[in-house]
Amino acid sequence: MINLEFIVNMLSLGSLYAMLALGLVIVYGILRLVNFAYGELIMVGGYTMYLLAGFTPLPWFVIAIVAVLAAMFTSFFTELVAFRPVREKSLTAMLITSFAVSTLLQNGALLIISPRARAVTLPQLFQTSVMIADTSVPWRNILTIVTSVLTLALLSLLLRRTVLGIALRAAADNFTMTRMLGVPANTIISTAFAISGIMAGIVSIFFISRSASVTPTIGAPPLLVAFVATVIGGMSSLTGAVVGGFVYAIIISLLGVFLPPGLLEFREAFMFAIVIIILLFRPEGLIRSKNTGERVG
Amino acid sequence: MNLPARLKLFNTPLILVAGILVIALLTQLFGISLLTRIVTVMFISLILVLGLQLYMGNSGILNFAHIGFMGIGAYTSVLFSMTSKAKLLTNSDLYPFLVPLHLSFLPSLLIGGLMAAFLAAVTSYPLMRLSDAAAVITTFALLVIIHVVLLHGDRITNGPRTLFGVDFYTTLWTSTVFAVITIFAVYLFKESRIGLRLRASRDDRYAAASIGINMVLMRWLAFVVSAFIAGVGGGLWAHFITSFTPYSFYLTETFVILAMLVIGGPYSVSGAVVGTLVVTAAREVLRAIENYVNILNVFPEGFFGFTEVVLAIVLILILVYRPAGIMGGRELTWLRERPKTRESEAFKNSGKA
Amino acid sequence: MLELQEVHARYGTITALRGISIQVSRGELVALLGVNGAGKSTTLGCIAGVLRPWQGSITFEGVPLVGKSPEQIARLGVSLVPEGRDIFPSLTVEENLRLGSFIQKEKSAYKRNLDEAFDLFPVLKQRLQQAGGTLSGGEQQQLAIARALMSNPRLLMLDEPSLGLAPVLVDQIFELIARLHQRGVTILLVEQNVERSLEIVDRAYLMNTGLIESQGTAQQLRTQADIASVYMGIKQQDKK
């Protein structure tokens, strides 16, 4: 069962989850905020694709970019309107706010569009496969891997070669000190949220391509993946997020192969049990980092 | 403790209970079945909010799994309270060993609570050592996992299909009595040594550790008790609504209960009560509007989600302008006003400049 | 240049400063001395904008600082090297320095300041691409100061730069501070090491439990102060 097709699928999933987790961690690393509304950014990407693909003649490449931009702007906007005013108050307030924003966006979609699932017309490419070494590899998987490699490379470039990127990494180390060097807090945070939105947008393209439909609650499963991958990888290291994403993909793919058919539906439950075991021995996650948040016991 | 001092201790819960009883009496007098339904559900919600307050108010950590435990309590209690015939009628696929189980209402309720508490105890201990953010995330994951298990555990829960045929046991006064008991229980927990220790370790974990407080253990205990309450609440709700699916114990309900607690004020028992009352009233109004618009057929797809959208906006506004909720950490009392608890101050200003 | 008047500050319910008044003129090297808990770090925190005093005023070259954000205050030319150095452990030495010159708009200034930093702290040049977290305590201290200097600050504030360093490094640090003073940098120094501080500073303030206990030139304080009593935090005897 473990053949080239399986491995490519797993890599594709892993790279998707890596980007997913990255988008979450980039905000967490600086603000210590777990953004519950992150999943809804994927929903926004999905509905953008639904609206544009269904009602305009735009080519898919353009639609994809607009979807990413939509997610980015939503993320940016929610920070500006909901998170910034609460930022000074307390972390718990921000967390609850993010949950409220999540509910707001979900029910907003429900209200404005429909509670029912909406089919998204996908480009032909996503349904075709190519033959490599005697196995049929869906184009979708190849695209996912290529896109994520490119995205991670670009992100890495941004973080290492630009002053803004250096400032972002510094902010994750020590936000206050970064401000004391004259770096504007709002710029840093807005940038982080924007990057988070871009990640979610890109993920949404490939995520929707798997099911070809979008509903208001489509953000919940990827949110969970992002959460768990992040916790596995160690909460505030970007490398940890990538590792966590791949580890999640590997475990869940293996579970898919090795679990008896009757238990297959409980994959997530088993995943969770494994995560708990990991956390039992390594509460700070797999990747050691200086800033994993205070361990309690 | 002499009598006056003892009365002082119970000051707040007595006021709250008095309020509850007044509402119940008036509802009974009015005799409008819709009102009775709303109030009964409100009291059940109150029990859940109180359970959440017990954990969140004292430990300061968000718990997203609460409604999951409600679901566990609901399903467990009906498995015991329904007759074999009723069980097989709704779920012909039920595991054979579950079919003959039968107890009366109260024991079923209790077992529901215990099951929830047991599962909470087992799954949460490793999570108590995590940093706050990871702890919150994992409770959320726990909620989703419980949901998945309920959804796919066809042979126990009937899966995504409706489980129907539950006997109606939760009358207005049933829920009232349980609400009253819960108010006392949660308040006593807050004022107990465990509650005190938990709050101490929340305020300053190192100082607390230095005087021998085991924060992990305290948190765990609170989590388990909180889950028990949620389980009992779930059982009560199951025997009110008499048919349900796993979808009743997921994100929307979590949001509503959380909103009730936060809007009312998560740091006091009075906050839980006030929040439940206020939000229930608001929701009924909003829902009436929603129904009205639906009747008018203005929106072809139906006008749904309006209630939640408004509630979410209100919640955000409260967090921005009055983060400690309506009660602001205070308890309702006839006495000279107690000083504001440090929590509410901390909650407001724990961000640095 | 810098003036604090009757500054009061609190941490929650704990009062840290109970009415501090301090002046620092351009080019001076002034010290805030006192034992742990005296309020020295709190004072610097108030100036830098990290903590907000609930009473009193702070002006820098005539501009009021209270209520401004840390980044605004940094842009006015106030640079703080906090206790514990606070270098960015996951950034390289070069990146730390690069960020230090964030507010420096001139491109050429960056190169110039970098060279000066290497001049003062040759070890940084050697470790340029190493992660900040891998540096030793003394090297981190040098990095922290170098980073602060990258922005050509008009006022440099140092919080316990000698803390936790080996004696030979302590010498180096104080030597360095004296050299910077010679170059004309205005410095506000917070230290517990009273003796060494009084050797290099122009003036000093002695703080105790949130108040200024005494002040004067280094000379005055050296003859007046009973060093032991300062270390113990005992109030000074009045001298005739």
PDB file of C-alpha atoms in Angstrom, chain C:
ATOM      1  CA  MET C   1      18.275  67.167  27.828  1.00  0.00           C
ATOM      2  CA  LEU C   2      16.340  64.651  29.828  1.00  0.00           C
ATOM      3  CA  GLU C   3      14.167  65.681  32.710  1.00  0.00           C
ATOM      4  CA  LEU C   4      11.977  63.654  35.013  1.00  0.00           C
ATOM      5  CA  GLN C   5       9.732  65.432  37.448  1.00  0.00           C
ATOM      6  CA  GLU C   6       7.925  63.790  40.322  1.00  0.00           C
ATOM      7  CA  VAL C   7       7.447  60.557  38.459  1.00  0.00           C
ATOM      8  CA  HIS C   8       5.267  57.961  40.158  1.00  0.00           C
ATOM      9  CA  ALA C   9       4.888  54.482  38.767  1.00  0.00           C
ATOM     10  CA  ARG C  10       3.165  51.269  39.753  1.00  0.00           C
ATOM     11  CA  TYR C  11       3.186  47.598  38.887  1.00  0.00           C
ATOM     12  CA  GLY C  12      -0.379  46.574  39.544  1.00  0.00           C
ATOM     13  CA  THR C  13      -0.834  47.337  43.215  1.00  0.00           C
ATOM     14  CA  ILE C  14       2.871  47.675  43.980  1.00  0.00           C
ATOM     15  CA  THR C  15       4.231  51.196  43.942  1.00  0.00           C
ATOM     16  CA  ALA C  16       7.660  51.241  42.365  1.00  0.00           C
ATOM     17  CA  LEU C  17       8.433  54.943  42.052  1.00  0.00           C
ATOM     18  CA  ARG C  18       7.242  57.472  44.576  1.00  0.00           C
ATOM     19  CA  GLY C  19       8.197  60.776  43.071  1.00  0.00           C
ATOM     20  CA  ILE C  20      11.457  60.700  41.138  1.00  0.00           C
ATOM     21  CA  SER C  21      13.072  63.847  39.765  1.00  0.00           C
ATOM     22  CA  ILE C  22      16.174  63.521  37.641  1.00  0.00           C
ATOM     23  CA  GLN C  23      18.063  65.602  35.103  1.00  0.00           C
ATOM     24  CA  VAL C  24      20.621  64.599  32.534  1.00  0.00           C
ATOM     25  CA  SER C  25      22.369  67.220  30.440  1.00  0.00           C
ATOM     26  CA  ARG C  26      23.861  66.674  27.030  1.00  0.00           C
ATOM     27  CA  GLY C  27      27.182  64.894  27.114  1.00  0.00           C
ATOM     28  CA  GLU C  28      26.875  63.887  30.727  1.00  0.00           C
ATOM     29  CA  LEU C  29      27.399  60.456  32.172  1.00  0.00           C
ATOM     30  CA  VAL C  30      24.923  60.103  35.003  1.00  0.00           C
ATOM     31  CA  ALA C  31      24.335  57.088  37.181  1.00  0.00           C
ATOM     32  CA  LEU C  32      21.282  55.774  38.995  1.00  0.00           C
ATOM     33  CA  LEU C  33      22.590  53.739  41.871  1.00  0.00           C
ATOM     34  CA  GLY C  34      20.943  51.589  44.450  1.00  0.00           C
ATOM     35  CA  VAL C  35      20.192  48.064  45.504  1.00  0.00           C
ATOM     36  CA  ASN C  36      17.720  45.650  43.995  1.00  0.00           C
ATOM     37  CA  GLY C  37      14.202  46.874  44.044  1.00  0.00           C
ATOM     38  CA  ALA C  38      15.135  50.502  44.431  1.00  0.00           C
ATOM     39  CA  GLY C  39      13.289  51.387  41.263  1.00  0.00           C
ATOM     40  CA  LYS C  40      16.186  51.991  38.907  1.00  0.00           C
ATOM     41  CA  SER C  41      15.010  49.701  36.132  1.00  0.00           C
ATOM     42  CA  THR C  42      11.496  50.998  36.557  1.00  0.00           C
ATOM     43  CA  THR C  43      12.774  54.516  35.968  1.00  0.00           C
ATOM     44  CA  LEU C  44      14.441  53.521  32.737  1.00  0.00           C
ATOM     45  CA  GLY C  45      11.325  51.651  31.726  1.00  0.00           C
ATOM     46  CA  CYS C  46       9.244  54.766  32.190  1.00  0.00           C
ATOM     47  CA  ILE C  47      11.602  56.833  30.093  1.00  0.00           C
ATOM     48  CA  ALA C  48      11.686  54.236  27.320  1.00  0.00           C
ATOM     49  CA  GLY C  49       7.923  54.027  27.198  1.00  0.00           C
ATOM     50  CA  VAL C  50       7.616  50.446  28.319  1.00  0.00           C
ATOM     51  CA  LEU C  51       5.941  51.419  31.544  1.00  0.00           C
ATOM     52  CA  ARG C  52       3.551  54.279  31.940  1.00  0.00           C
ATOM     53  CA  PRO C  53       3.882  56.481  35.026  1.00  0.00           C
ATOM     54  CA  TRP C  54       0.594  57.437  36.541  1.00  0.00           C
ATOM     55  CA  GLN C  55       1.879  60.741  37.747  1.00  0.00           C
ATOM     56  CA  GLY C  56       4.691  63.096  36.883  1.00  0.00           C
ATOM     57  CA  SER C  57       6.332  64.232  33.685  1.00  0.00           C
ATOM     58  CA  ILE C  58       9.215  63.125  31.546  1.00  0.00           C
ATOM     59  CA  THR C  59      10.606  65.402  28.864  1.00  0.00           C
ATOM     60  CA  PHE C  60      13.407  64.818  26.424  1.00  0.00           C
ATOM     61  CA  GLU C  61      14.769  67.899  24.705  1.00  0.00           C
ATOM     62  CA  GLY C  62      11.525  69.575  25.536  1.00  0.00           C
ATOM     63  CA  VAL C  63       9.343  66.800  24.109  1.00  0.00           C
ATOM     64  CA  PRO C  64       7.059  65.092  26.625  1.00  0.00           C
ATOM     65  CA  LEU C  65       7.549  61.338  26.651  1.00  0.00           C
ATOM     66  CA  VAL C  66       4.759  60.097  28.899  1.00  0.00           C
ATOM     67  CA  GLY C  67       2.087  58.405  26.821  1.00  0.00           C
ATOM     68  CA  LYS C  68       4.283  57.834  23.814  1.00  0.00           C
ATOM     69  CA  SER C  69       4.871  54.332  22.546  1.00  0.00           C
ATOM     70  CA  PRO C  70       8.323  52.757  22.826  1.00  0.00           C
ATOM     71  CA  GLU C  71       8.883  53.049  19.100  1.00  0.00           C
ATOM     72  CA  GLN C  72       8.045  56.736  19.107  1.00  0.00           C
ATOM     73  CA  ILE C  73      10.469  57.359  21.958  1.00  0.00           C
ATOM     74  CA  ALA C  74      13.160  55.334  20.219  1.00  0.00           C
ATOM     75  CA  ARG C  75      12.732  57.499  17.147  1.00  0.00           C
ATOM     76  CA  LEU C  76      13.385  60.572  19.271  1.00  0.00           C
ATOM     77  CA  GLY C  77      16.851  59.197  19.913  1.00  0.00           C
ATOM     78  CA  VAL C  78      16.419  57.446  23.246  1.00  0.00           C
ATOM     79  CA  SER C  79      18.024  54.020  23.299  1.00  0.00           C
ATOM     80  CA  LEU C  80      17.736  51.514  26.111  1.00  0.00           C
ATOM     81  CA  VAL C  81      19.898  48.473  26.715  1.00  0.00           C
ATOM     82  CA  PRO C  82      17.754  46.511  29.172  1.00  0.00           C
ATOM     83  CA  GLU C  83      18.865  44.433  32.076  1.00  0.00           C
ATOM     84  CA  GLY C  84      19.539  40.974  30.740  1.00  0.00           C
ATOM     85  CA  ARG C  85      20.670  42.425  27.441  1.00  0.00           C
ATOM     86  CA  ASP C  86      17.632  41.283  25.434  1.00  0.00           C
ATOM     87  CA  ILE C  87      19.530  40.550  22.285  1.00  0.00           C
ATOM     88  CA  PHE C  88      17.571  38.522  19.772  1.00  0.00           C
ATOM     89  CA  PRO C  89      18.771  34.962  20.262  1.00  0.00           C
ATOM     90  CA  SER C  90      17.558  33.569  16.957  1.00  0.00           C
ATOM     91  CA  LEU C  91      18.979  36.418  14.884  1.00  0.00           C
ATOM     92  CA  THR C  92      22.616  36.572  13.873  1.00  0.00           C
ATOM     93  CA  VAL C  93      24.951  39.197  15.247  1.00  0.00           C
ATOM     94  CA  GLU C  94      24.731  41.025  11.962  1.00  0.00           C
ATOM     95  CA  GLU C  95      20.943  40.919  11.977  1.00  0.00           C
ATOM     96  CA  ASN C  96      20.859  42.205  15.525  1.00  0.00           C
ATOM     97  CA  LEU C  97      23.010  45.139  14.495  1.00  0.00           C
ATOM     98  CA  ARG C  98      21.001  45.668  11.340  1.00  0.00           C
ATOM     99  CA  LEU C  99      17.860  46.006  13.382  1.00  0.00           C
ATOM    100  CA  GLY C 100      19.656  48.347  15.730  1.00  0.00           C
ATOM    101  CA  SER C 101      19.980  50.824  12.918  1.00  0.00           C
ATOM    102  CA  PHE C 102      16.321  50.505  11.937  1.00  0.00           C
ATOM    103  CA  ILE C 103      15.532  54.124  12.586  1.00  0.00           C
ATOM    104  CA  GLN C 104      18.714  55.226  10.899  1.00  0.00           C
ATOM    105  CA  LYS C 105      17.510  56.437   7.523  1.00  0.00           C
ATOM    106  CA  GLU C 106      20.847  57.136   5.907  1.00  0.00           C
ATOM    107  CA  LYS C 107      22.284  54.153   4.062  1.00  0.00           C
ATOM    108  CA  SER C 108      25.874  55.245   4.500  1.00  0.00           C
ATOM    109  CA  ALA C 109      25.403  55.654   8.225  1.00  0.00           C
ATOM    110  CA  TYR C 110      24.806  51.913   8.580  1.00  0.00           C
ATOM    111  CA  LYS C 111      28.178  51.005   7.148  1.00  0.00           C
ATOM    112  CA  ARG C 112      29.886  53.684   9.186  1.00  0.00           C
ATOM    113  CA  ASN C 113      28.264  52.641  12.444  1.00  0.00           C
ATOM    114  CA  LEU C 114      29.011  49.018  11.709  1.00  0.00           C
ATOM    115  CA  ASP C 115      32.682  49.777  11.308  1.00  0.00           C
ATOM    116  CA  GLU C 116      32.660  51.750  14.530  1.00  0.00           C
ATOM    117  CA  ALA C 117      31.005  48.862  16.279  1.00  0.00           C
ATOM    118  CA  PHE C 118      33.720  46.505  15.050  1.00  0.00           C
ATOM    119  CA  ASP C 119      36.235  49.022  16.234  1.00  0.00           C
ATOM    120  CA  LEU C 120      34.849  49.071  19.741  1.00  0.00           C
ATOM    121  CA  PHE C 121      33.930  45.395  19.839  1.00  0.00           C
ATOM    122  CA  PRO C 122      36.232  43.383  17.600  1.00  0.00           C
ATOM    123  CA  VAL C 123      34.762  40.114  18.830  1.00  0.00           C
ATOM    124  CA  LEU C 124      31.488  40.948  17.112  1.00  0.00           C
ATOM    125  CA  LYS C 125      33.161  41.012  13.747  1.00  0.00           C
ATOM    126  CA  GLN C 126      34.447  37.532  14.382  1.00  0.00           C
ATOM    127  CA  ARG C 127      31.026  36.233  15.305  1.00  0.00           C
ATOM    128  CA  LEU C 128      29.120  38.175  12.713  1.00  0.00           C
ATOM    129  CA  GLN C 129      27.079  35.297  11.297  1.00  0.00           C
ATOM    130  CA  GLN C 130      26.569  33.457  14.560  1.00  0.00           C
ATOM    131  CA  ALA C 131      23.177  33.358  16.245  1.00  0.00           C
ATOM    132  CA  GLY C 132      22.891  35.776  19.123  1.00  0.00           C
ATOM    133  CA  GLY C 133      21.849  33.021  21.463  1.00  0.00           C
ATOM    134  CA  THR C 134      25.180  31.240  21.050  1.00  0.00           C
ATOM    135  CA  LEU C 135      27.234  34.148  22.334  1.00  0.00           C
ATOM    136  CA  SER C 136      28.649  34.243  25.814  1.00  0.00           C
ATOM    137  CA  GLY C 137      27.263  36.626  28.405  1.00  0.00           C
ATOM    138  CA  GLY C 138      29.986  39.159  27.896  1.00  0.00           C
ATOM    139  CA  GLU C 139      29.700  39.007  24.130  1.00  0.00           C
ATOM    140  CA  GLN C 140      25.952  39.440  24.346  1.00  0.00           C
ATOM    141  CA  GLN C 141      26.448  42.510  26.470  1.00  0.00           C
ATOM    142  CA  GLN C 142      28.785  43.949  23.872  1.00  0.00           C
ATOM    143  CA  LEU C 143      26.296  43.121  21.154  1.00  0.00           C
ATOM    144  CA  ALA C 144      23.493  44.784  23.072  1.00  0.00           C
ATOM    145  CA  ILE C 145      25.474  47.976  23.498  1.00  0.00           C
ATOM    146  CA  ALA C 146      26.720  47.910  19.918  1.00  0.00           C
ATOM    147  CA  ARG C 147      23.163  47.448  18.717  1.00  0.00           C
ATOM    148  CA  ALA C 148      22.007  50.406  20.746  1.00  0.00           C
ATOM    149  CA  LEU C 149      24.775  52.545  19.288  1.00  0.00           C
ATOM    150  CA  MET C 150      23.847  51.649  15.722  1.00  0.00           C
ATOM    151  CA  SER C 151      21.106  54.224  15.763  1.00  0.00           C
ATOM    152  CA  ASN C 152      23.379  57.044  16.923  1.00  0.00           C
ATOM    153  CA  PRO C 153      21.257  57.637  19.974  1.00  0.00           C
ATOM    154  CA  ARG C 154      21.159  61.012  21.592  1.00  0.00           C
ATOM    155  CA  LEU C 155      20.597  59.379  24.947  1.00  0.00           C
ATOM    156  CA  LEU C 156      21.920  55.948  25.753  1.00  0.00           C
ATOM    157  CA  MET C 157      20.496  54.172  28.774  1.00  0.00           C
ATOM    158  CA  LEU C 158      22.249  51.133  30.184  1.00  0.00           C
ATOM    159  CA  ASP C 159      20.561  48.894  32.744  1.00  0.00           C
ATOM    160  CA  GLU C 160      23.078  47.020  34.838  1.00  0.00           C
ATOM    161  CA  PRO C 161      25.536  46.286  32.032  1.00  0.00           C
ATOM    162  CA  SER C 162      27.987  44.587  34.377  1.00  0.00           C
ATOM    163  CA  LEU C 163      25.442  42.192  35.845  1.00  0.00           C
ATOM    164  CA  GLY C 164      26.511  38.587  35.796  1.00  0.00           C
ATOM    165  CA  LEU C 165      29.822  39.228  34.107  1.00  0.00           C
ATOM    166  CA  ALA C 166      33.231  38.000  35.150  1.00  0.00           C
ATOM    167  CA  PRO C 167      35.426  40.656  36.823  1.00  0.00           C
ATOM    168  CA  VAL C 168      37.705  41.114  33.831  1.00  0.00           C
ATOM    169  CA  LEU C 169      34.676  41.693  31.645  1.00  0.00           C
ATOM    170  CA  VAL C 170      33.275  44.112  34.181  1.00  0.00           C
ATOM    171  CA  ASP C 171      36.449  46.129  33.793  1.00  0.00           C
ATOM    172  CA  GLN C 172      36.042  46.107  30.046  1.00  0.00           C
ATOM    173  CA  ILE C 173      32.468  47.290  30.241  1.00  0.00           C
ATOM    174  CA  PHE C 174      33.214  50.184  32.514  1.00  0.00           C
ATOM    175  CA  GLU C 175      36.181  51.106  30.388  1.00  0.00           C
ATOM    176  CA  LEU C 176      33.938  51.062  27.367  1.00  0.00           C
ATOM    177  CA  ILE C 177      31.320  53.249  29.002  1.00  0.00           C
ATOM    178  CA  ALA C 178      33.992  55.751  29.943  1.00  0.00           C
ATOM    179  CA  ARG C 179      35.265  55.750  26.375  1.00  0.00           C
ATOM    180  CA  LEU C 180      31.807  56.343  24.975  1.00  0.00           C
ATOM    181  CA  HIS C 181      31.427  59.208  27.426  1.00  0.00           C
ATOM    182  CA  GLN C 182      34.650  60.683  26.116  1.00  0.00           C
ATOM    183  CA  ARG C 183      33.289  60.529  22.600  1.00  0.00           C
ATOM    184  CA  GLY C 184      30.430  62.681  23.743  1.00  0.00           C
ATOM    185  CA  VAL C 185      27.596  60.179  24.055  1.00  0.00           C
ATOM    186  CA  THR C 186      25.039  61.153  26.711  1.00  0.00           C
ATOM    187  CA  ILE C 187      24.615  58.202  29.014  1.00  0.00           C
ATOM    188  CA  LEU C 188      22.252  57.305  31.828  1.00  0.00           C
ATOM    189  CA  LEU C 189      23.714  54.366  33.656  1.00  0.00           C
ATOM    190  CA  VAL C 190      21.898  52.133  36.117  1.00  0.00           C
ATOM    191  CA  GLU C 191      24.172  50.063  38.257  1.00  0.00           C
ATOM    192  CA  GLN C 192      24.483  48.194  41.512  1.00  0.00           C
ATOM    193  CA  ASN C 193      28.248  48.437  41.354  1.00  0.00           C
ATOM    194  CA  VAL C 194      28.512  51.757  43.138  1.00  0.00           C
ATOM    195  CA  GLU C 195      32.264  51.903  43.454  1.00  0.00           C
ATOM    196  CA  ARG C 196      33.124  51.371  39.808  1.00  0.00           C
ATOM    197  CA  SER C 197      30.326  53.638  38.698  1.00  0.00           C
ATOM    198  CA  LEU C 198      31.460  56.556  40.790  1.00  0.00           C
ATOM    199  CA  GLU C 199      34.876  56.254  39.191  1.00  0.00           C
ATOM    200  CA  ILE C 200      33.636  57.124  35.743  1.00  0.00           C
ATOM    201  CA  VAL C 201      30.440  59.173  36.074  1.00  0.00           C
ATOM    202  CA  ASP C 202      29.922  62.914  36.276  1.00  0.00           C
ATOM    203  CA  ARG C 203      26.971  62.775  38.613  1.00  0.00           C
ATOM    204  CA  ALA C 204      24.883  60.178  40.308  1.00  0.00           C
ATOM    205  CA  TYR C 205      21.577  59.666  42.073  1.00  0.00           C
ATOM    206  CA  LEU C 206      21.192  57.231  44.906  1.00  0.00           C
ATOM    207  CA  MET C 207      17.850  55.527  44.887  1.00  0.00           C
ATOM    208  CA  ASN C 208      16.115  53.616  47.607  1.00  0.00           C
ATOM    209  CA  THR C 209      12.640  52.087  47.560  1.00  0.00           C
ATOM    210  CA  GLY C 210      11.318  54.331  44.859  1.00  0.00           C
ATOM    211  CA  LEU C 211      12.794  57.596  46.047  1.00  0.00           C
ATOM    212  CA  ILE C 212      15.949  59.565  45.382  1.00  0.00           C
ATOM    213  CA  GLU C 213      17.885  59.461  48.572  1.00  0.00           C
ATOM    214  CA  SER C 214      20.779  61.652  47.623  1.00  0.00           C
ATOM    215  CA  GLN C 215      22.458  63.095  44.587  1.00  0.00           C
ATOM    216  CA  GLY C 216      25.551  64.952  43.609  1.00  0.00           C
ATOM    217  CA  THR C 217      28.766  64.814  41.675  1.00  0.00           C
ATOM    218  CA  ALA C 218      30.787  61.654  41.802  1.00  0.00           C
ATOM    219  CA  GLN C 219      33.282  63.445  43.957  1.00  0.00           C
ATOM    220  CA  GLN C 220      30.681  64.573  46.460  1.00  0.00           C
ATOM    221  CA  LEU C 221      29.109  61.165  46.706  1.00  0.00           C
ATOM    222  CA  ARG C 222      32.369  59.392  47.094  1.00  0.00           C
ATOM    223  CA  THR C 223      33.344  61.446  50.109  1.00  0.00           C
ATOM    224  CA  GLN C 224      29.846  61.514  51.488  1.00  0.00           C
ATOM    225  CA  ALA C 225      28.581  58.055  50.866  1.00  0.00           C
ATOM    226  CA  ASP C 226      29.058  55.239  53.219  1.00  0.00           C
ATOM    227  CA  ILE C 227      29.370  52.581  50.519  1.00  0.00           C
ATOM    228  CA  ALA C 228      28.468  49.779  52.833  1.00  0.00           C
ATOM    229  CA  SER C 229      25.268  51.473  53.874  1.00  0.00           C
ATOM    230  CA  VAL C 230      24.251  51.917  50.265  1.00  0.00           C
ATOM    231  CA  TYR C 231      24.799  48.251  49.645  1.00  0.00           C
ATOM    232  CA  MET C 232      22.742  47.413  52.678  1.00  0.00           C
ATOM    233  CA  GLY C 233      20.109  49.930  51.745  1.00  0.00           C
ATOM    234  CA  ILE C 234      20.334  51.648  55.076  1.00  0.00           C
ATOM    235  CA  LYS C 235      19.572  55.323  55.109  1.00  0.00           C
ATOM    236  CA  GLN C 236      22.667  57.483  55.198  1.00  0.00           C
ATOM    237  CA  GLN C 237      23.757  59.310  58.289  1.00  0.00           C
ATOM    238  CA  ASP C 238      23.757  63.059  58.042  1.00  0.00           C
ATOM    239  CA  LYS C 239      27.252  64.409  57.823  1.00  0.00           C
ATOM    240  CA  LYS C 240      28.192  67.764  59.121  1.00  0.00           C
TER     241      LYS C 240
END
